[in-house]
Coordinates of C-alpha atoms and ligand atoms in Angstrom, one line a residue:
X53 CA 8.3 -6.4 -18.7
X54 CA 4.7 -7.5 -19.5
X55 CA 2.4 -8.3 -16.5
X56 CA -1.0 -9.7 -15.8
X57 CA -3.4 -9.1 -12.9
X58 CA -5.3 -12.3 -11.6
X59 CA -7.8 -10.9 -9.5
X60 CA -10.3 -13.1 -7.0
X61 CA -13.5 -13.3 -5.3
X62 CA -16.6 -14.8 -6.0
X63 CA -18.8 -11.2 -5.5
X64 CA -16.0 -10.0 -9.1
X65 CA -16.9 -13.2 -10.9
X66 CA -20.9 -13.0 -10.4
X67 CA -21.1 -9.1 -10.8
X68 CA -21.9 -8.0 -6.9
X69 CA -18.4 -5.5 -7.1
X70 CA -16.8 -3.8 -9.8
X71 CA -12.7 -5.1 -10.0
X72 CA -11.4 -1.6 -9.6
X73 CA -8.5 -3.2 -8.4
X74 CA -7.1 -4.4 -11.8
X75 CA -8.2 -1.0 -13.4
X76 CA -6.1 0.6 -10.8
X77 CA -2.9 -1.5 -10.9
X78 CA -3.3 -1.7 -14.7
X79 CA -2.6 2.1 -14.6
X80 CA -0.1 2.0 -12.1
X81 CA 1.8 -0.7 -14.1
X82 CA 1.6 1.7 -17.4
X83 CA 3.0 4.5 -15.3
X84 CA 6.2 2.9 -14.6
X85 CA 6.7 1.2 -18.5
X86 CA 5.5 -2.2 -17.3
X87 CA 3.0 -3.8 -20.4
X88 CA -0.4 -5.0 -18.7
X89 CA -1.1 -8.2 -21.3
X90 CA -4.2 -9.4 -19.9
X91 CA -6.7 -9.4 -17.0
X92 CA -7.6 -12.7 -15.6
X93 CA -10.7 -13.0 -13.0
X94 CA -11.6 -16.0 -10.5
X95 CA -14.4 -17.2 -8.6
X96 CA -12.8 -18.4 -4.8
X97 CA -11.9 -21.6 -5.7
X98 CA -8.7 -23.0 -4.9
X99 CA -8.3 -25.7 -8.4
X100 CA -9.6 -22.7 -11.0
X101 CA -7.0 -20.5 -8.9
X102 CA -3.8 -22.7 -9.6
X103 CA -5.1 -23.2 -12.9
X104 CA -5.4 -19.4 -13.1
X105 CA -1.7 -18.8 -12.5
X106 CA -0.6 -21.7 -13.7
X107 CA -1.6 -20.6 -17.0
X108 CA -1.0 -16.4 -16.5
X109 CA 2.9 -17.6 -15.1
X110 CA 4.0 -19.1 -18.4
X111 CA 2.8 -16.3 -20.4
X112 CA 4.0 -13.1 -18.8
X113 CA 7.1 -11.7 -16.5
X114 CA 5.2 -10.5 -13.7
X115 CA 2.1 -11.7 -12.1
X116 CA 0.0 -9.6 -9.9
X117 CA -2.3 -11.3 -8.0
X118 CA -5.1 -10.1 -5.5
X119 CA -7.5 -11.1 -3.7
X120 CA -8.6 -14.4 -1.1
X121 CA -6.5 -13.7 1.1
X122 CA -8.9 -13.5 4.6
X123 CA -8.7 -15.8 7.4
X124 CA -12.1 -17.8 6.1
X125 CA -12.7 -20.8 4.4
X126 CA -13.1 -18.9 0.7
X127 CA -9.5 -17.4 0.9
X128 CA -7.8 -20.1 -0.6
X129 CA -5.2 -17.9 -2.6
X130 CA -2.5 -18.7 -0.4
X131 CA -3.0 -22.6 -0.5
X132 CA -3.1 -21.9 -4.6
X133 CA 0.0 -20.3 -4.7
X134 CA 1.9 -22.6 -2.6
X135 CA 0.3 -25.7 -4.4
X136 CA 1.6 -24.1 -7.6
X137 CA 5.3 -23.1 -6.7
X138 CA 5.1 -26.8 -4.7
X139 CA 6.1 -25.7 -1.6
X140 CA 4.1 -26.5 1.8
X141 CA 2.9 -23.1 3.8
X142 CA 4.8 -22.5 6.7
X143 CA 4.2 -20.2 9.3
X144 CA 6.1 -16.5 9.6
X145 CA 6.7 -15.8 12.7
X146 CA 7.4 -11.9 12.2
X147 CA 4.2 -11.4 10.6
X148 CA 2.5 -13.7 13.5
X149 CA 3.4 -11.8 16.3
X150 CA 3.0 -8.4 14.5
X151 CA -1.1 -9.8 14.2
X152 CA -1.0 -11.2 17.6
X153 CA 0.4 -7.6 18.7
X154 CA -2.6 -5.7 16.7
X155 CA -5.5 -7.7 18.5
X156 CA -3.3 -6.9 21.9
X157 CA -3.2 -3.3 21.7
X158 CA -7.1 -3.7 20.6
X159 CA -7.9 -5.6 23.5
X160 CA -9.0 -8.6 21.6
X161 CA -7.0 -12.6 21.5
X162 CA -6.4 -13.3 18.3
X163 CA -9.0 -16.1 16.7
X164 CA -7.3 -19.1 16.0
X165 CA -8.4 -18.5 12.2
X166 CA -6.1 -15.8 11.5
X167 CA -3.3 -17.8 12.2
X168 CA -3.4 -18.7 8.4
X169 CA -2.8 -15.0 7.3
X170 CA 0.6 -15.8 8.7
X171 CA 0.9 -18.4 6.7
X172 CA 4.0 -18.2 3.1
X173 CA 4.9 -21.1 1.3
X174 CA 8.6 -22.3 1.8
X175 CA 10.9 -19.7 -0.1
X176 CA 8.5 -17.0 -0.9
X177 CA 9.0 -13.9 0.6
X178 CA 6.4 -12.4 3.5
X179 CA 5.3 -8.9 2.0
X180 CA 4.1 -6.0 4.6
X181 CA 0.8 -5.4 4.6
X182 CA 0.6 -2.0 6.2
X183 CA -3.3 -1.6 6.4
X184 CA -4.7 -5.0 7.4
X185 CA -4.1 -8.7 8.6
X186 CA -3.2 -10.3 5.5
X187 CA 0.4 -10.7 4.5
X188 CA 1.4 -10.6 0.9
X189 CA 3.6 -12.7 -1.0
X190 CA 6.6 -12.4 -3.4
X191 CA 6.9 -16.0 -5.0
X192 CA 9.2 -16.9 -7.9
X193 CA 7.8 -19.5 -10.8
X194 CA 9.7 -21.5 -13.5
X195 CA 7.2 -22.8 -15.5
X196 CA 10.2 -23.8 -18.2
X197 CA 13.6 -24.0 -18.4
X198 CA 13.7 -20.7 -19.8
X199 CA 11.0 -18.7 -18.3
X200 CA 11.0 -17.7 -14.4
X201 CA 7.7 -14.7 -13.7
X202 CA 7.6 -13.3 -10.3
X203 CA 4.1 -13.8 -8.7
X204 CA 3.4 -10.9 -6.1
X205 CA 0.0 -11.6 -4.3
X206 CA -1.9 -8.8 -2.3
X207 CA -4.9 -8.5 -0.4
X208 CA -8.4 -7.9 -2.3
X209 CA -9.3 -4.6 0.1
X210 CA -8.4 -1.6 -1.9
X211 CA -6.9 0.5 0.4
X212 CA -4.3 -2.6 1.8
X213 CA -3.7 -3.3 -2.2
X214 CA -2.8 -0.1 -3.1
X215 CA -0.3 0.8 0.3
X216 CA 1.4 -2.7 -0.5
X217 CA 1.7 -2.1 -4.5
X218 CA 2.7 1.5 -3.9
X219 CA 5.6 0.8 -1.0
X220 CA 6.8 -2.9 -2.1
X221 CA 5.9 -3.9 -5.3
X222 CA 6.0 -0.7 -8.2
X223 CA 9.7 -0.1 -7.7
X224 CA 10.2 -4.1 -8.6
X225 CA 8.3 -3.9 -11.7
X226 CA 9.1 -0.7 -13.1
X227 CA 11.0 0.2 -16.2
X228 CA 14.0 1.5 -14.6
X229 CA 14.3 -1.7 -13.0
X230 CA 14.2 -3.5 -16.3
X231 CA 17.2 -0.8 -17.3
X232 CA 17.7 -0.2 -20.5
X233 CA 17.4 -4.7 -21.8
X234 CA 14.3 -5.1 -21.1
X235 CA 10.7 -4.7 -23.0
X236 CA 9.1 -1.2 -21.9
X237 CA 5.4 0.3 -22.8
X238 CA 5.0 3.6 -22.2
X239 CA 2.2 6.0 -23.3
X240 CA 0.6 9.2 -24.3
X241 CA -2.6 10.4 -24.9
X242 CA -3.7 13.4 -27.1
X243 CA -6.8 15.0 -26.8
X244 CA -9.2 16.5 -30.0
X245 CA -12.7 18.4 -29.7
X246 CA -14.9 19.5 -32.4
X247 CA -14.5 16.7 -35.2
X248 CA -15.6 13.2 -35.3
X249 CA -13.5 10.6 -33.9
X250 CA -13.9 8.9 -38.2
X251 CA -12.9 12.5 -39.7
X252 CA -9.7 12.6 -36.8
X253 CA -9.1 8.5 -37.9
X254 CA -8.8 9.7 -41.6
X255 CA -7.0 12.7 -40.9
X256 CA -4.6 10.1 -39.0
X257 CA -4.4 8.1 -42.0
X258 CA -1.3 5.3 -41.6
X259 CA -0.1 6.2 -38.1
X260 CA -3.7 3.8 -37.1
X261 CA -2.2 0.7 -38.8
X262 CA -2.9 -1.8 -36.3
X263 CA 0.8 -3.1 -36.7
X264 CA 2.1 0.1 -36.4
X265 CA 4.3 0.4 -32.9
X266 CA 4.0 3.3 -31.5
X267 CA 0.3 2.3 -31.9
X268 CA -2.3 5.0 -32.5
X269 CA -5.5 4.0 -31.8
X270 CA -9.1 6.3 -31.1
X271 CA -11.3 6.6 -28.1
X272 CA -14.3 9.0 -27.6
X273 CA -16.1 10.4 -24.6
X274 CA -18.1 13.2 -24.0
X275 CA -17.3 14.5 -27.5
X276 CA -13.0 14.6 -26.7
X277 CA -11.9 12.0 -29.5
X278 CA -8.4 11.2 -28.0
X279 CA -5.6 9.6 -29.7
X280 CA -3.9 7.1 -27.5
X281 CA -0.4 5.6 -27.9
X282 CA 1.7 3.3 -27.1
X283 CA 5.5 2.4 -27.6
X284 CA 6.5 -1.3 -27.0
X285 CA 10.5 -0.8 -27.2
X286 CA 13.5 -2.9 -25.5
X287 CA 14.3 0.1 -23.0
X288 CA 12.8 3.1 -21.3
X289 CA 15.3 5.5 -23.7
X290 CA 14.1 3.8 -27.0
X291 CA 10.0 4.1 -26.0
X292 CA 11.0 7.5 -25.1
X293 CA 12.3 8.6 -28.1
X294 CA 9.3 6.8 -30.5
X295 CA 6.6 7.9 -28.3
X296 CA 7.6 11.6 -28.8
X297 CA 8.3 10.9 -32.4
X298 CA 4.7 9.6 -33.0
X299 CA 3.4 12.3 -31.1
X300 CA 5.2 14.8 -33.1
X301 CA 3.3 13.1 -35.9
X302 CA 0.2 13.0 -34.9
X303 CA 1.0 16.7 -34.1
X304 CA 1.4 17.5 -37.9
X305 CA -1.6 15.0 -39.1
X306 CA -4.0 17.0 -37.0
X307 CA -2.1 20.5 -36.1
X308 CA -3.8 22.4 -33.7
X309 CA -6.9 20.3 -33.3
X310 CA -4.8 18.5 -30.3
X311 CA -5.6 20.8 -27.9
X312 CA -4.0 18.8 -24.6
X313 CA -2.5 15.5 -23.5
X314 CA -3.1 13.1 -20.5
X315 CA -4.9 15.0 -18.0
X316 CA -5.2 18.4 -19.4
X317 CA -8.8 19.7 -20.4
X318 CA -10.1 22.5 -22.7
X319 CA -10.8 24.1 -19.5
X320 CA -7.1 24.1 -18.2
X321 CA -5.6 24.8 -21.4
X322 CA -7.2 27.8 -21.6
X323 CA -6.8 28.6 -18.4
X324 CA -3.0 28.7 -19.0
X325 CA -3.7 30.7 -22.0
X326 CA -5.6 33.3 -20.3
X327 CA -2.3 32.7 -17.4
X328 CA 0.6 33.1 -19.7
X329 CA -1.1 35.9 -21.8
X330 CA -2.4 37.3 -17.9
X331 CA -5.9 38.2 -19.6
X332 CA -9.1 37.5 -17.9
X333 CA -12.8 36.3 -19.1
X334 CA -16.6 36.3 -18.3
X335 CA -19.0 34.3 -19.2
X336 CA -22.7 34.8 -20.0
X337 CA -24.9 31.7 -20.1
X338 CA -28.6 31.2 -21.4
X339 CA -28.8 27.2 -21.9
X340 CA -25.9 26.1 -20.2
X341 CA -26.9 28.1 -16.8
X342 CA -23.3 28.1 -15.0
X343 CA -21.7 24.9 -16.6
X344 CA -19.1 27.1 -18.6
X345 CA -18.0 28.8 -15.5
X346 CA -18.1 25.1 -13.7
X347 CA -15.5 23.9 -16.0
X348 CA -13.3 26.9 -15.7
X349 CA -13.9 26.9 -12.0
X350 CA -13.3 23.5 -11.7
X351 CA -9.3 24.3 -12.0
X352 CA -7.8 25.2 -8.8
X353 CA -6.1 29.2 -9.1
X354 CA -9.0 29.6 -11.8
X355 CA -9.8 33.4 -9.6
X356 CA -6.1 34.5 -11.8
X357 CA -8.3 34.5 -15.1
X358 CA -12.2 33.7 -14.5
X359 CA -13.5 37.2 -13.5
X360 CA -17.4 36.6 -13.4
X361 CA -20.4 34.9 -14.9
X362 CA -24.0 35.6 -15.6
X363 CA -26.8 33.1 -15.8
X364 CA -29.2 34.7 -17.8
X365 CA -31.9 31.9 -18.4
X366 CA -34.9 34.1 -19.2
X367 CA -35.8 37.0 -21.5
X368 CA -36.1 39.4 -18.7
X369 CA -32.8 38.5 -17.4
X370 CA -30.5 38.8 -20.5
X371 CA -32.7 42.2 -20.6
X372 CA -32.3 43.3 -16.8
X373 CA -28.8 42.2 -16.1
X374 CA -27.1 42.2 -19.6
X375 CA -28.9 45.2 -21.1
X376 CA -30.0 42.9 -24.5
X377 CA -33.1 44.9 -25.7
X378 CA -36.3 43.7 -25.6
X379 CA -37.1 44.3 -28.8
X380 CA -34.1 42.7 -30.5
X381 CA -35.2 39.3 -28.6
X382 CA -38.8 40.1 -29.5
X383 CA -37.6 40.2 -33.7
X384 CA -34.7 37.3 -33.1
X385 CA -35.6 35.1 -30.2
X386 CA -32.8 34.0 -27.5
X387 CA -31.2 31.6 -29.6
X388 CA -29.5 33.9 -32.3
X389 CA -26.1 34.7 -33.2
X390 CA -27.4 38.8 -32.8
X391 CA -28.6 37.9 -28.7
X392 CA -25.3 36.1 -28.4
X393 CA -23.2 39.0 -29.7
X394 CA -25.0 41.6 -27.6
X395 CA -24.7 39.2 -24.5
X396 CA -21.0 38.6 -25.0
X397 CA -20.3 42.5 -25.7
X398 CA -22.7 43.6 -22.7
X399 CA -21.0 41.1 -20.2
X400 CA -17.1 41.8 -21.3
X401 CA -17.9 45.7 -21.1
X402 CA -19.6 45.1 -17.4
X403 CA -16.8 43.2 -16.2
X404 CA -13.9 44.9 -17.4
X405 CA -12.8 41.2 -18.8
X406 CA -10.0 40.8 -21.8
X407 CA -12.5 38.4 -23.3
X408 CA -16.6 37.2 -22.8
X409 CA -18.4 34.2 -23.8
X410 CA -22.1 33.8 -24.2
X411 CA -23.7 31.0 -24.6
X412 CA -28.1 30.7 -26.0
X413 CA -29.4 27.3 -26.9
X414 CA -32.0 24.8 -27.2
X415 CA -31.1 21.9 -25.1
X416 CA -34.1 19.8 -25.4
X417 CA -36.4 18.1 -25.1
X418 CA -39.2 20.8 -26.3
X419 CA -38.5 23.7 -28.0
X420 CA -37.4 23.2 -30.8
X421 CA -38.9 24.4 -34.1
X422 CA -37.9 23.4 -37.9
X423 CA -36.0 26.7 -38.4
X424 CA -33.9 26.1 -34.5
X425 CA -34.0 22.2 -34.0
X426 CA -33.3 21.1 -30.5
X427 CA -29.4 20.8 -30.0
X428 CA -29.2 24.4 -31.8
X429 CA -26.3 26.4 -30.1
X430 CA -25.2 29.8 -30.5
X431 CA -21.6 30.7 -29.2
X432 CA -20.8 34.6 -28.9
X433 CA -17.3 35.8 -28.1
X434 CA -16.2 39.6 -27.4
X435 CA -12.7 40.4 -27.3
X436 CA -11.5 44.2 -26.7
X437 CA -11.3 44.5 -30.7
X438 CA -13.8 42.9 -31.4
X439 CA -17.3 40.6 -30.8
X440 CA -18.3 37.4 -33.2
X441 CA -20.6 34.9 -33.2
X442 CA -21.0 31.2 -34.4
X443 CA -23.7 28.5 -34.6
X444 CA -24.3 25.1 -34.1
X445 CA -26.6 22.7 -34.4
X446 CA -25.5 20.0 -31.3
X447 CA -26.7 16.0 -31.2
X448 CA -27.9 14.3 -28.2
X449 CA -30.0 14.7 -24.6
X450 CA -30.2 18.0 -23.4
X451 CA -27.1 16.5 -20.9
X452 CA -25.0 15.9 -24.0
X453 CA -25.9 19.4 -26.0
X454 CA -25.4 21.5 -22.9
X455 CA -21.6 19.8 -22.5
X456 CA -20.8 20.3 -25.9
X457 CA -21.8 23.5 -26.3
X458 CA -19.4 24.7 -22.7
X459 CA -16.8 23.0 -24.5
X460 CA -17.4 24.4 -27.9
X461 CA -17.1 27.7 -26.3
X462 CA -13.8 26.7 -24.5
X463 CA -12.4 25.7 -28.1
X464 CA -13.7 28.8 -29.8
X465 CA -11.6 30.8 -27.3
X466 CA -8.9 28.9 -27.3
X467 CA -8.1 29.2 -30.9
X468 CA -8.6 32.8 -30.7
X469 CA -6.1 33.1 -28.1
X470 CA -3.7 31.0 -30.7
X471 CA -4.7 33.6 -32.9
X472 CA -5.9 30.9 -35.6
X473 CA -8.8 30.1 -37.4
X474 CA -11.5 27.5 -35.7
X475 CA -11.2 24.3 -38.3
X476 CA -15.0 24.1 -37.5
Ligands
ATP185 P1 -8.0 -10.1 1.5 O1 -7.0 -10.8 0.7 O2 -7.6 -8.8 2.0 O3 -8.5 -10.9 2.6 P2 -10.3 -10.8 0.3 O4 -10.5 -11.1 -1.1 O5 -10.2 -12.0 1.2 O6 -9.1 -9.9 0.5 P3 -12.9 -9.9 0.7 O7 -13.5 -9.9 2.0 O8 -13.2 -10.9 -0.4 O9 -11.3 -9.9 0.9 O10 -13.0 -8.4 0.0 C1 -12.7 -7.3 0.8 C2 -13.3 -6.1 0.2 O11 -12.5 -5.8 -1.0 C3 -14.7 -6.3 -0.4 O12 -15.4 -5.1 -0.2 C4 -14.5 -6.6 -1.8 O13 -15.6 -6.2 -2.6 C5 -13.3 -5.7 -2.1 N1 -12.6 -6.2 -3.3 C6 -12.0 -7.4 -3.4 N2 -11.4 -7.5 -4.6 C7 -11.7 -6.4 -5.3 C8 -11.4 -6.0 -6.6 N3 -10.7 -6.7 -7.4 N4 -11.8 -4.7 -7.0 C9 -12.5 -4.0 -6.1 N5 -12.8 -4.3 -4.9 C10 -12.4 -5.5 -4.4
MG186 MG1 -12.3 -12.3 -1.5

């Protein structure tokens, strides 16, 4: 099924609010195999609103529509709709007494201009609206002999959007509804840290042919370059069966650099690591000062595997707390790989943890020298066996080296928990 979102208000078209809504109902659509083709935005104006779905109707299956539906003079979605479908509004008197029974039990009449939220053109179907005053509509549109898209319209408030989507309008529009004839999308995304998102687009080679279905295509933020697909098949079975087929190749372009998919992180696939293998970890953390143990402790039932950290941001403390000798900072400053591996070793023996990471950097802005330029990194990791050390030099703010270098540490561990070789 492919579907487009028409949303409307004149604060979305001059830039006063954000249109969440589409964002949200785009995702929603994807969940349940539906194929978002295109988002369409309106000012509240009834002519550019019919022309709106006029022109979205004839292209695509499903129309989601929301927004101007109020009891003022700007909500003129209703009006559009009928005007479209040519049918005259008529009044439903179900949803009219259930608003005249709201402003009752609030101890308020009812103004005469909500009467209109009442209001369905002839044949449509009056929607629930759970959360507010306006009634949604379910209107069916031929715009040819051969092409009929269902035109669902819901109220611009978030909260009253989502409640009708979720309880009316996803089972409609879902896959399994389109059964096993219709056009499905469904998709995957695979996650990557440590490479550049044109060294993981090489690596990728073919499979990012813009013709290619299942698509591959690159995105990047904060340093995860994740590969995102998507299989446009005739039935949920067939996009099943390519998407897990073009994952399994992307899985042998790139091997172990995929670390997760959808909403795993480095921090939670380590944490199952650390789970499954029921080993534990510390942390000890110069530059970063507690973001490495943020990220682990972000994950709920982290206190299984995260055992303690240590923010050792001066000299003194990686001396006091950490026992690193004064003299070996003296001859090899804080950012070395020599600090890191004493910090690592000092905090796994203390805590009685499988495994410790220490982090020493320079995150900018000052600092850095032509030997250690700012964005310089070391990583330490002590295991029982055995304590290494790596080095970096990180781009970016101090923000931006700080991140990457908790989440270089998470990836060091993690392929040292798969018992393979960091690729960087
Ligand atoms: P309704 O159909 O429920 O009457 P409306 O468009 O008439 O909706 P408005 O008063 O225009 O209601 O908007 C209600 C609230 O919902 C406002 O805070 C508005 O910014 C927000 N809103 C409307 N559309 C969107 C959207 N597409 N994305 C995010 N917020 C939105
Ligand atoms: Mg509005």
């Amino acid at each position: 099924m492919r579907a487009i979102i028409l949303s409307i208000g004149d604060e979305l078209v001059l830039g006063q609010t954000v249109d969440t809504n589409s964002a949200w109902l785009s995702q929603q659509l994807a969940a349940v195999g539906c194929d978002t083709v295109a988002h369409f935005t309106v000012a509240d104006d009834q002519q550019a609103i019919e022309s709106a779905i006029k022109h979205a109707a004839s292209r695509c299956d499903v129309l989601l529509v929301n927004g101007g539906l109020g009891p003022t003079a700007d909500d003129l979605t209703r009006q559009a709709v009928a005007a479209v479908i040519e049918q005259p509004l008529e009044l439903n008197p179900q949803w009219l007494a259930k608003m005249e029974d709201s402003f009752r039990s609030r101890g308020r009449p009812m103004p005469e201009a909500n009467k209109i939220q009442a209001m369905i053109p002839r044949g449509a179907r009056m929607i629930w609206n759970h959360n507010g005053t306006a009634a949604g509509i379910h209107a069916t549109h031929r715009s040819s002999a051969d092409h009929v898209c269902q035109i669902f319209v819901m109220p611009g408030v978030p909260k009253e959007m989502k409640l009708m989507f979720e309880r009316d309008i996803a089972g409609q529009v879902s896959a399994e509804e389109a059964g096993d004839t219709g056009p499905v999308i469904l998709s995957r995304t695979l996650h990557t840290f440590g490479l550049g998102e044109s060294v993981v687009a090489q690596m990728l080679g073919g499979l990012m042919d813009r013709k290619r279905n299942p698509s591959v295509g690159t995105t990047v933020s904060a340093g995860i370059v994740s590969l995102r697909l998507n299989a446009r098949f005739i039935g949920r079975a067939a996009a099943g069966r390519e998407l897990d087929q073009t994952t399994d190749l992307c899985r042998q372009a790139l091997g172990d650099l995929i670390y997760g998919q959808d909403e795993q992180t480095l921090a939670s696939v380590v944490g199952n690591l650390l789970k499954e293998k029921g080993l534990t970890l510390a942390t000890a953390e110069s530059c970063t000062a507690g973001l490495l143990a943020k990220l682990l402790t972000d994950i709920g039932g982290s206190s299984q595997y995260f055992q303690r950290g240590w923010i050792t941001y001066s000299n003194e403390a990686k001396t006091q707390m950490l026992d690193v000798p004064a003299e070996l900072l003296e001859a090899q400053g804080a950012v070395s790989e020599v600090i890191v591996k004493a910090m690592a070793d000092s905090a796994r023996r203390k805590s009685q943890a499988a495994f410790a990471l220490a982090i020493s950097g320079i995150a900018g802005p000052a600092g850095g020298t032509a030997q250690k330029p700012v964005g310089s990194v070391c990583i330490g990791l002590a295991s029982l066996e055995k304590v290494s050390a790596r080095s970096f030099v990180f781009p970016g703010d101090r923000e931006m080296i700080r991140d990457r270098a908790a989440k270089m540490a998470l990836a060091l561990l993690r392929f040292e928990l798969l018992g393979i070789l960091a690729p960087y």
